[in-house]
């Protein structure tokens, strides 16, 4: 089984490569996406490390002067009409990025330091020249990764509590999650925007899987609001209707600091490595302080406008488990949540965890991020289980993911009751992470500090 799955995964990464970057899928997502590039690099590290580095470089070449890494870098070869919202809609300031390539003005989870470290770690399997290239790529990327973290931890600390705030649901990567419902209720839904700007996702995907028109109108309105001041973050909380702190985004922010500590050490920057570890500890502390609900004993999204935690119990609430310094009470709470019928951490024959609480009345088996199973968040959860020494559960979750993808294909997401493949059928991060799971060497290389 594993050779067949390995070959099919490698094939997906072959067909989705476009000049100097990987597309998530040819039809639905014909540009480069930020956090996709991180997951993809983890898989390319086994079959084509040069492309892993090329893909990360293409993304970081579009980094803005303020450090933000855009959530999409647009391929100039793809016509505006083939994707909405495309470069004309985002209309980013011309200084902002690779002049030949447009980009969006929002971000996605900063998983790239983790990815860069993973690609570097595997370079020795490909020989000395590959190690040398990897070292050079780390040198190039390191200051850019630091600038990305600085942007998120300073300009985006809208709540002034030590976490990065998201100003659009798309920044989370969990675009349509119920985690945003409470905060989105305060955002006007101007349906006329969908006449001015026509959705294209419904031309290529089933409407039952996609966000509703009301939510889509809010998404468009939020971009227009941020765009109006050329994506400036100054006094953004006052000007902008949506500002939240997300547990998974911030867990990845913390994990990135730990990966940067590893990278800094390799580059001979010991003092910086210590500073990164301290930053990771501070982020972990802020997540516990601001996003933990002692009653539900799991993590929730904080709405900065109301100062309240969202009641929704989403897979994002489990991902702070990635942080090695998470205190025991929180580790126990999150593990209990993951094992409960809400998420049902599988035995090896079960299905990986869904994106949303299975017992919630609005659990939706097909609408994306509102129920279906995604390989990328399960892969992150598995890292969390490994980080906290839950080796048996990590082993079962790995087996469940491999089995699902082997049986049903490299789909974008999967039906949470019968495993049917949904969304794009040849999806890059599913294939990339299948390679990593087959190789099974993704034990996080950092230990608990102190
Ligand atoms: C969807 C997902 C997002 C991903 C993008 C490209 O918008 O919600 O996480 O980055 O597709 O694959």
Short mmCIF file of C-alpha atoms and ligand atoms in Angstrom, two decimals:
data_model
loop_
_atom_site.label_atom_id
_atom_site.label_comp_id
_atom_site.label_asym_id
_atom_site.label_seq_id
_atom_site.Cartn_x
_atom_site.Cartn_y
_atom_site.Cartn_z
CA UNK A 1 0.00 0.00 0.00
CA UNK A 2 2.69 2.45 0.88
CA UNK A 3 4.52 2.36 -2.49
CA UNK A 4 1.26 2.98 -4.31
CA UNK A 5 0.32 5.86 -2.03
CA UNK A 6 3.84 7.29 -2.18
CA UNK A 7 3.81 7.27 -5.99
CA UNK A 8 0.37 8.80 -6.30
CA UNK A 9 1.31 11.56 -3.82
CA UNK A 10 4.53 12.32 -5.70
CA UNK A 11 2.49 12.49 -8.92
CA UNK A 12 0.11 15.08 -7.46
CA UNK A 13 3.10 17.27 -6.56
CA UNK A 14 4.42 16.83 -10.07
CA UNK A 15 1.20 17.88 -11.83
CA UNK A 16 0.55 20.84 -9.52
CA UNK A 17 3.98 22.42 -10.04
CA UNK A 18 3.84 25.61 -12.08
CA UNK A 19 7.12 27.27 -13.17
CA UNK A 20 8.42 28.42 -9.77
CA UNK A 21 5.65 27.50 -7.34
CA UNK A 22 3.08 24.87 -6.42
CA UNK A 23 -0.64 25.49 -6.82
CA UNK A 24 -2.92 23.92 -4.19
CA UNK A 25 -5.10 22.54 -6.99
CA UNK A 26 -5.25 23.43 -10.67
CA UNK A 27 -8.91 24.31 -11.02
CA UNK A 28 -10.05 25.74 -7.71
CA UNK A 29 -6.84 27.46 -6.55
CA UNK A 30 -4.65 28.45 -9.54
CA UNK A 31 -2.15 30.66 -7.64
CA UNK A 32 0.27 30.24 -4.72
CA UNK A 33 -1.13 30.13 -1.17
CA UNK A 34 0.97 30.94 1.86
CA UNK A 35 0.39 28.20 4.44
CA UNK A 36 -0.12 25.64 1.67
CA UNK A 37 3.49 26.34 0.63
CA UNK A 38 4.63 25.36 4.14
CA UNK A 39 2.76 22.02 4.18
CA UNK A 40 3.85 21.37 0.60
CA UNK A 41 7.52 22.00 1.42
CA UNK A 42 7.33 19.35 4.15
CA UNK A 43 6.39 16.75 1.49
CA UNK A 44 8.65 18.06 -1.26
CA UNK A 45 11.56 17.61 1.16
CA UNK A 46 11.43 13.88 0.34
CA UNK A 47 10.94 13.94 -3.41
CA UNK A 48 12.28 17.26 -4.67
CA UNK A 49 13.97 19.45 -2.02
CA UNK A 50 15.09 21.99 -4.63
CA UNK A 51 11.44 22.68 -5.39
CA UNK A 52 10.61 22.93 -1.68
CA UNK A 53 13.12 25.77 -1.38
CA UNK A 54 12.04 27.35 -4.68
CA UNK A 55 8.42 27.40 -3.52
CA UNK A 56 9.27 29.05 -0.19
CA UNK A 57 11.50 31.55 -1.98
CA UNK A 58 8.73 32.47 -4.44
CA UNK A 59 6.46 33.18 -1.52
CA UNK A 60 8.99 35.23 0.47
CA UNK A 61 10.01 37.20 -2.61
CA UNK A 62 6.51 38.65 -2.36
CA UNK A 63 6.94 39.62 1.32
CA UNK A 64 5.93 43.22 2.04
CA UNK A 65 8.37 45.79 3.42
CA UNK A 66 6.48 45.67 6.75
CA UNK A 67 7.21 41.94 7.03
CA UNK A 68 3.79 40.56 6.15
CA UNK A 69 3.75 37.50 3.92
CA UNK A 70 0.65 37.66 1.73
CA UNK A 71 -1.86 34.84 1.86
CA UNK A 72 -1.91 34.52 -1.95
CA UNK A 73 0.79 35.41 -4.45
CA UNK A 74 -0.90 35.72 -7.82
CA UNK A 75 0.51 34.03 -10.89
CA UNK A 76 0.58 36.64 -13.67
CA UNK A 77 -0.03 33.84 -16.19
CA UNK A 78 -3.50 33.16 -14.73
CA UNK A 79 -6.20 35.44 -16.12
CA UNK A 80 -8.05 37.73 -13.67
CA UNK A 81 -11.30 36.11 -14.83
CA UNK A 82 -10.11 32.67 -13.66
CA UNK A 83 -10.07 33.45 -9.96
CA UNK A 84 -12.01 35.72 -7.64
CA UNK A 85 -10.90 37.63 -5.61
CA UNK A 86 -7.93 38.25 -7.92
CA UNK A 87 -5.22 40.92 -8.05
CA UNK A 88 -7.44 43.71 -9.39
CA UNK A 89 -9.84 43.29 -6.47
CA UNK A 90 -7.08 43.32 -3.84
CA UNK A 91 -5.35 46.26 -5.49
CA UNK A 92 -2.34 46.21 -3.17
CA UNK A 93 0.03 49.19 -3.12
CA UNK A 94 2.66 48.81 -5.87
CA UNK A 95 5.58 48.91 -3.45
CA UNK A 96 4.22 45.94 -1.65
CA UNK A 97 5.56 42.88 -3.42
CA UNK A 98 7.20 41.34 -6.47
CA UNK A 99 6.10 43.93 -9.03
CA UNK A 100 5.43 41.22 -11.61
CA UNK A 101 3.13 39.30 -9.26
CA UNK A 102 0.12 40.76 -7.44
CA UNK A 103 -0.70 39.57 -3.96
CA UNK A 104 -3.39 39.86 -1.35
CA UNK A 105 -2.95 42.16 1.66
CA UNK A 106 -3.82 39.64 4.37
CA UNK A 107 -1.79 36.83 5.92
CA UNK A 108 -2.10 33.13 6.75
CA UNK A 109 -0.66 31.05 9.62
CA UNK A 110 3.14 31.46 9.77
CA UNK A 111 4.08 27.82 9.43
CA UNK A 112 7.03 28.51 7.15
CA UNK A 113 9.77 28.43 9.79
CA UNK A 114 8.57 24.98 10.84
CA UNK A 115 8.55 23.91 7.18
CA UNK A 116 12.01 25.34 6.49
CA UNK A 117 13.39 23.48 9.49
CA UNK A 118 11.77 20.23 8.35
CA UNK A 119 13.21 20.57 4.82
CA UNK A 120 16.65 21.34 6.26
CA UNK A 121 16.47 18.34 8.60
CA UNK A 122 15.91 15.99 5.69
CA UNK A 123 18.60 17.41 3.40
CA UNK A 124 21.28 14.95 4.55
CA UNK A 125 19.28 12.08 3.04
CA UNK A 126 19.93 13.63 -0.39
CA UNK A 127 23.72 14.12 -0.08
CA UNK A 128 26.24 16.85 0.69
CA UNK A 129 25.26 19.22 -2.13
CA UNK A 130 21.70 19.23 -0.86
CA UNK A 131 22.86 20.02 2.69
CA UNK A 132 24.90 22.90 1.35
CA UNK A 133 21.96 24.25 -0.60
CA UNK A 134 19.70 23.87 2.45
CA UNK A 135 22.13 25.86 4.61
CA UNK A 136 22.22 28.66 2.03
CA UNK A 137 18.43 28.69 1.83
CA UNK A 138 18.15 28.90 5.63
CA UNK A 139 20.52 31.89 5.59
CA UNK A 140 18.35 33.59 2.98
CA UNK A 141 15.09 32.80 4.71
CA UNK A 142 16.01 33.43 8.34
CA UNK A 143 15.83 37.27 8.38
CA UNK A 144 12.62 37.12 6.33
CA UNK A 145 11.03 34.63 8.73
CA UNK A 146 12.02 36.88 11.64
CA UNK A 147 10.45 39.88 9.89
CA UNK A 148 7.26 37.87 9.39
CA UNK A 149 7.13 37.07 13.13
CA UNK A 150 7.88 40.70 14.02
CA UNK A 151 5.04 41.94 11.86
CA UNK A 152 2.59 39.53 13.46
CA UNK A 153 3.70 40.07 17.05
CA UNK A 154 3.88 43.87 16.89
CA UNK A 155 1.63 45.47 14.27
CA UNK A 156 -0.91 42.69 14.55
CA UNK A 157 -1.04 42.62 18.35
CA UNK A 158 -4.26 44.60 18.19
CA UNK A 159 -5.42 43.36 21.60
CA UNK A 160 -2.06 44.29 23.20
CA UNK A 161 -1.97 40.98 25.01
CA UNK A 162 0.95 39.32 23.21
CA UNK A 163 -1.00 37.52 20.47
CA UNK A 164 -1.50 38.18 16.76
CA UNK A 165 -5.02 39.23 15.77
CA UNK A 166 -6.72 38.18 12.55
CA UNK A 167 -8.68 40.78 10.63
CA UNK A 168 -10.29 38.40 8.14
CA UNK A 169 -11.45 34.77 8.55
CA UNK A 170 -9.30 33.80 5.54
CA UNK A 171 -6.20 34.69 7.57
CA UNK A 172 -6.81 31.65 9.78
CA UNK A 173 -6.64 29.16 6.91
CA UNK A 174 -9.84 27.70 8.45
CA UNK A 175 -11.85 30.08 6.32
CA UNK A 176 -15.44 29.12 6.98
CA UNK A 177 -15.08 27.74 10.52
CA UNK A 178 -17.92 28.23 13.02
CA UNK A 179 -15.19 29.80 15.18
CA UNK A 180 -15.90 33.09 13.39
CA UNK A 181 -19.70 33.04 13.54
CA UNK A 182 -20.06 35.09 16.73
CA UNK A 183 -17.60 37.77 15.61
CA UNK A 184 -18.99 37.82 12.05
CA UNK A 185 -22.47 38.50 13.39
CA UNK A 186 -21.22 42.03 14.09
CA UNK A 187 -20.04 42.51 10.50
CA UNK A 188 -22.56 43.91 8.00
CA UNK A 189 -23.54 41.51 5.18
CA UNK A 190 -24.11 43.71 2.14
CA UNK A 191 -25.44 41.26 -0.46
CA UNK A 192 -25.23 43.89 -3.19
CA UNK A 193 -21.44 43.45 -3.06
CA UNK A 194 -21.96 40.06 -4.71
CA UNK A 195 -23.48 41.80 -7.73
CA UNK A 196 -20.53 44.14 -8.05
CA UNK A 197 -18.04 41.34 -7.40
CA UNK A 198 -19.17 37.96 -8.68
CA UNK A 199 -18.15 34.81 -6.78
CA UNK A 200 -16.21 32.37 -8.94
CA UNK A 201 -15.86 29.55 -6.41
CA UNK A 202 -19.40 28.36 -7.19
CA UNK A 203 -18.45 27.87 -10.87
CA UNK A 204 -15.94 25.21 -9.89
CA UNK A 205 -17.28 23.80 -6.60
CA UNK A 206 -20.57 22.55 -5.17
CA UNK A 207 -22.50 25.35 -3.40
CA UNK A 208 -23.36 22.94 -0.56
CA UNK A 209 -19.65 22.78 0.30
CA UNK A 210 -18.94 26.49 0.13
CA UNK A 211 -19.73 29.51 2.33
CA UNK A 212 -23.20 31.02 2.15
CA UNK A 213 -23.76 34.27 0.21
CA UNK A 214 -24.27 36.18 3.47
CA UNK A 215 -20.87 35.09 4.77
CA UNK A 216 -19.24 35.67 1.40
CA UNK A 217 -20.62 39.23 1.31
CA UNK A 218 -19.05 39.79 4.73
CA UNK A 219 -15.71 38.43 3.50
CA UNK A 220 -15.76 40.84 0.55
CA UNK A 221 -16.79 43.77 2.77
CA UNK A 222 -13.93 43.08 5.19
CA UNK A 223 -11.37 43.16 2.38
CA UNK A 224 -12.82 46.46 1.15
CA UNK A 225 -12.56 47.89 4.66
CA UNK A 226 -8.89 46.87 5.04
CA UNK A 227 -8.10 47.90 1.47
CA UNK A 228 -9.56 51.39 1.99
CA UNK A 229 -6.51 52.40 4.08
CA UNK A 230 -4.08 50.45 1.90
CA UNK A 231 -3.94 47.59 4.42
CA UNK A 232 -2.54 49.80 7.16
CA UNK A 233 -2.72 48.30 10.65
CA UNK A 234 -2.65 51.64 12.45
CA UNK A 235 -5.66 52.02 14.75
CA UNK A 236 -7.15 49.04 12.94
CA UNK A 237 -9.21 47.85 15.88
CA UNK A 238 -11.17 51.09 15.82
CA UNK A 239 -11.66 51.11 12.06
CA UNK A 240 -12.33 47.47 11.24
CA UNK A 241 -15.38 45.35 12.15
CA UNK A 242 -13.58 42.01 12.60
CA UNK A 243 -10.63 41.35 14.90
CA UNK A 244 -10.11 38.02 16.64
CA UNK A 245 -7.37 35.99 18.30
CA UNK A 246 -7.29 32.39 17.09
CA UNK A 247 -5.74 29.54 19.09
CA UNK A 248 -4.38 27.63 16.10
CA UNK A 249 -2.90 30.67 14.36
CA UNK A 250 -1.16 31.68 17.58
CA UNK A 251 -0.04 28.12 18.34
CA UNK A 252 1.65 28.11 14.93
CA UNK A 253 3.14 31.53 15.74
CA UNK A 254 4.67 29.99 18.88
CA UNK A 255 5.85 26.85 17.07
CA UNK A 256 7.49 29.13 14.49
CA UNK A 257 9.58 30.75 17.25
CA UNK A 258 10.80 27.30 18.32
CA UNK A 259 11.69 26.41 14.74
CA UNK A 260 13.50 29.76 14.44
CA UNK A 261 15.45 28.87 17.58
CA UNK A 262 16.62 25.69 15.83
CA UNK A 263 17.48 27.57 12.66
CA UNK A 264 19.32 30.34 14.55
CA UNK A 265 21.39 27.70 16.37
CA UNK A 266 22.41 26.07 13.07
CA UNK A 267 23.35 29.49 11.70
CA UNK A 268 25.54 30.15 14.75
CA UNK A 269 23.29 32.80 16.29
CA UNK A 270 23.04 31.40 19.81
CA UNK A 271 21.76 34.58 21.50
CA UNK A 272 18.97 34.86 18.95
CA UNK A 273 18.06 31.23 19.51
CA UNK A 274 17.50 31.97 23.21
CA UNK A 275 15.38 35.00 22.35
CA UNK A 276 13.18 32.88 20.06
CA UNK A 277 12.65 30.30 22.81
CA UNK A 278 11.63 33.04 25.21
CA UNK A 279 9.21 34.44 22.67
CA UNK A 280 7.66 31.01 22.24
CA UNK A 281 7.14 30.79 26.00
CA UNK A 282 5.53 34.23 26.08
CA UNK A 283 3.17 33.31 23.25
CA UNK A 284 2.23 30.08 25.03
CA UNK A 285 1.50 32.05 28.21
CA UNK A 286 -0.66 34.55 26.32
CA UNK A 287 -2.65 31.77 24.62
CA UNK A 288 -3.39 30.22 28.02
CA UNK A 289 -4.27 33.57 29.56
CA UNK A 290 -6.47 34.88 26.77
CA UNK A 291 -7.95 31.88 24.92
CA UNK A 292 -8.52 29.15 27.53
CA UNK A 293 -12.02 28.65 28.85
CA UNK A 294 -11.83 26.93 32.27
CA UNK A 295 -15.43 25.74 31.92
CA UNK A 296 -15.13 23.97 28.59
CA UNK A 297 -11.47 23.14 29.29
CA UNK A 298 -10.43 23.88 25.75
CA UNK A 299 -9.26 26.88 23.70
CA UNK A 300 -11.61 29.25 21.90
CA UNK A 301 -11.40 32.28 19.62
CA UNK A 302 -11.43 35.69 21.34
CA UNK A 303 -13.42 38.50 19.74
CA UNK A 304 -11.47 41.69 20.40
CA UNK A 305 -14.53 43.90 19.87
CA UNK A 306 -16.63 42.26 22.57
CA UNK A 307 -13.83 40.82 24.70
CA UNK A 308 -15.65 37.45 24.73
CA UNK A 309 -14.66 33.94 23.77
CA UNK A 310 -16.62 32.27 20.96
CA UNK A 311 -18.75 29.39 22.25
CA UNK A 312 -17.86 27.22 19.20
CA UNK A 313 -15.65 24.19 19.87
CA UNK A 314 -13.49 23.81 16.78
CA UNK A 315 -10.42 21.81 15.86
CA UNK A 316 -8.42 25.04 16.14
CA UNK A 317 -8.95 24.82 19.92
CA UNK A 318 -6.88 21.60 20.04
CA UNK A 319 -3.79 22.88 18.28
CA UNK A 320 -2.04 24.70 21.17
CA UNK A 321 -1.02 21.12 21.97
CA UNK A 322 1.81 21.79 19.49
CA UNK A 323 3.47 23.96 22.14
CA UNK A 324 5.85 22.02 24.41
CA UNK A 325 5.48 24.44 27.33
CA UNK A 326 1.70 24.21 27.49
CA UNK A 327 0.91 23.64 31.20
CA UNK A 328 -0.36 20.22 32.28
CA UNK A 329 -3.90 21.42 33.04
CA UNK A 330 -4.32 22.67 29.47
CA UNK A 331 -2.68 19.58 27.97
CA UNK A 332 -5.10 17.37 29.92
CA UNK A 333 -8.10 19.50 28.97
CA UNK A 334 -7.29 19.52 25.28
CA UNK A 335 -6.58 15.78 25.24
CA UNK A 336 -9.93 15.12 26.92
CA UNK A 337 -11.63 17.31 24.31
CA UNK A 338 -9.81 15.50 21.47
CA UNK A 339 -10.81 12.08 22.84
CA UNK A 340 -14.42 13.06 23.53
CA UNK A 341 -17.28 12.30 21.10
CA UNK A 342 -16.93 15.90 19.89
CA UNK A 343 -13.72 15.08 18.02
CA UNK A 344 -13.21 11.34 18.63
CA UNK A 345 -9.45 10.88 18.37
CA UNK A 346 -9.45 7.67 16.31
CA UNK A 347 -8.05 4.23 16.78
CA UNK A 348 -6.12 3.20 13.69
CA UNK A 349 -9.26 2.12 11.85
CA UNK A 350 -11.26 5.27 12.55
CA UNK A 351 -11.44 8.60 10.78
CA UNK A 352 -9.13 11.48 11.70
CA UNK A 353 -10.69 14.29 13.74
CA UNK A 354 -13.28 16.57 12.09
CA UNK A 355 -12.92 20.33 11.78
CA UNK A 356 -15.83 20.99 14.13
CA UNK A 357 -17.61 19.45 17.12
CA UNK A 358 -19.50 16.37 15.83
CA UNK A 359 -22.17 16.81 18.50
CA UNK A 360 -22.99 20.46 17.64
CA UNK A 361 -26.45 20.97 16.09
CA UNK A 362 -24.92 22.85 13.16
CA UNK A 363 -22.20 20.27 12.45
CA UNK A 364 -22.20 20.09 8.66
CA UNK A 365 -20.69 17.05 6.95
CA UNK A 366 -19.98 18.80 3.65
CA UNK A 367 -19.55 22.53 4.14
CA UNK A 368 -15.89 23.30 4.35
CA UNK A 369 -14.34 23.84 7.78
CA UNK A 370 -17.76 23.24 9.40
CA UNK A 371 -17.38 19.48 9.84
CA UNK A 372 -15.25 17.76 7.19
CA UNK A 373 -11.89 16.14 7.97
CA UNK A 374 -8.74 17.93 6.81
CA UNK A 375 -5.35 16.26 6.70
CA UNK A 376 -3.36 19.41 7.50
CA UNK A 377 -4.95 20.11 10.89
CA UNK A 378 -4.74 16.43 11.80
CA UNK A 379 -1.06 16.51 10.88
CA UNK A 380 -0.60 19.49 13.24
CA UNK A 381 -2.56 17.70 15.96
CA UNK A 382 -0.31 14.66 15.56
CA UNK A 383 2.72 16.89 16.11
CA UNK A 384 1.04 18.05 19.30
CA UNK A 385 0.50 14.47 20.47
CA UNK A 386 4.15 13.66 19.74
CA UNK A 387 5.31 16.83 21.49
CA UNK A 388 3.54 15.71 24.66
CA UNK A 389 4.63 12.08 24.44
CA UNK A 390 1.23 10.64 23.49
CA UNK A 391 2.94 8.20 21.18
CA UNK A 392 0.15 5.61 20.89
CA UNK A 393 -2.46 8.17 20.01
CA UNK A 394 -0.07 9.79 17.54
CA UNK A 395 0.53 6.39 15.96
CA UNK A 396 -3.19 5.71 15.60
CA UNK A 397 -3.89 9.16 14.18
CA UNK A 398 -1.12 8.67 11.65
CA UNK A 399 -2.54 5.28 10.60
CA UNK A 400 -6.03 6.75 10.31
CA UNK A 401 -4.77 9.56 8.04
CA UNK A 402 -2.74 7.24 5.82
CA UNK A 403 -5.66 4.83 5.51
CA UNK A 404 -8.11 7.59 4.61
CA UNK A 405 -5.93 9.07 1.87
CA UNK A 406 -4.97 5.66 0.53
CA UNK A 407 -8.59 4.54 0.25
CA UNK A 408 -10.11 7.75 -1.03
CA UNK A 409 -7.41 9.78 -2.75
CA UNK A 410 -5.57 13.07 -2.27
CA UNK A 411 -8.71 15.12 -1.74
CA UNK A 412 -8.86 18.58 -0.26
CA UNK A 413 -11.10 17.34 2.58
CA UNK A 414 -13.21 14.33 3.51
CA UNK A 415 -16.72 13.51 4.69
CA UNK A 416 -16.45 13.09 8.48
CA UNK A 417 -18.82 10.10 8.63
CA UNK A 418 -17.95 7.95 5.62
CA UNK A 419 -14.57 9.34 4.51
CA UNK A 420 -15.77 10.22 1.00
CA UNK A 421 -13.32 12.59 -0.73
CA UNK A 422 -14.65 16.14 -1.14
CA UNK A 423 -13.46 19.37 -2.77
CA UNK A 424 -10.47 19.36 -5.11
CA UNK A 425 -9.41 15.77 -5.98
CA UNK A 426 -5.64 16.28 -6.44
CA UNK A 427 -4.83 18.61 -3.60
CA UNK A 428 -1.19 19.44 -2.94
CA UNK A 429 -1.02 19.56 0.86
CA UNK A 430 -2.89 16.27 1.25
CA UNK A 431 -0.34 14.63 -1.06
CA UNK A 432 2.64 16.35 0.57
CA UNK A 433 1.62 15.37 4.09
CA UNK A 434 0.88 11.81 2.96
CA UNK A 435 4.55 11.58 1.97
CA UNK A 436 5.61 12.85 5.37
CA UNK A 437 3.29 10.46 7.20
CA UNK A 438 4.57 7.53 5.17
CA UNK A 439 8.16 8.49 5.94
CA UNK A 440 7.02 8.93 9.57
CA UNK A 441 9.94 10.99 10.72
CA UNK A 442 8.07 14.09 11.79
CA UNK A 443 8.79 13.79 15.50
CA UNK A 444 9.19 17.44 16.53
CA UNK A 445 12.82 18.10 17.14
CA UNK A 446 12.39 20.48 20.05
CA UNK A 447 12.02 19.60 23.66
CA UNK A 448 10.34 21.35 26.55
CA UNK A 449 12.29 24.41 27.62
CA UNK A 450 13.67 24.77 31.13
C1 LIG B 1 -9.03 27.32 1.19
C2 LIG B 1 -8.60 26.95 2.59
C3 LIG B 1 -7.25 27.58 2.92
C4 LIG B 1 -6.24 27.24 1.84
C5 LIG B 1 -6.78 27.60 0.44
C6 LIG B 1 -5.87 27.09 -0.67
O1 LIG B 1 -9.29 28.68 1.08
O2 LIG B 1 -9.56 27.31 3.52
O3 LIG B 1 -6.78 27.14 4.15
O4 LIG B 1 -5.04 27.87 2.08
O5 LIG B 1 -8.03 27.00 0.26
O6 LIG B 1 -5.68 25.70 -0.56
#
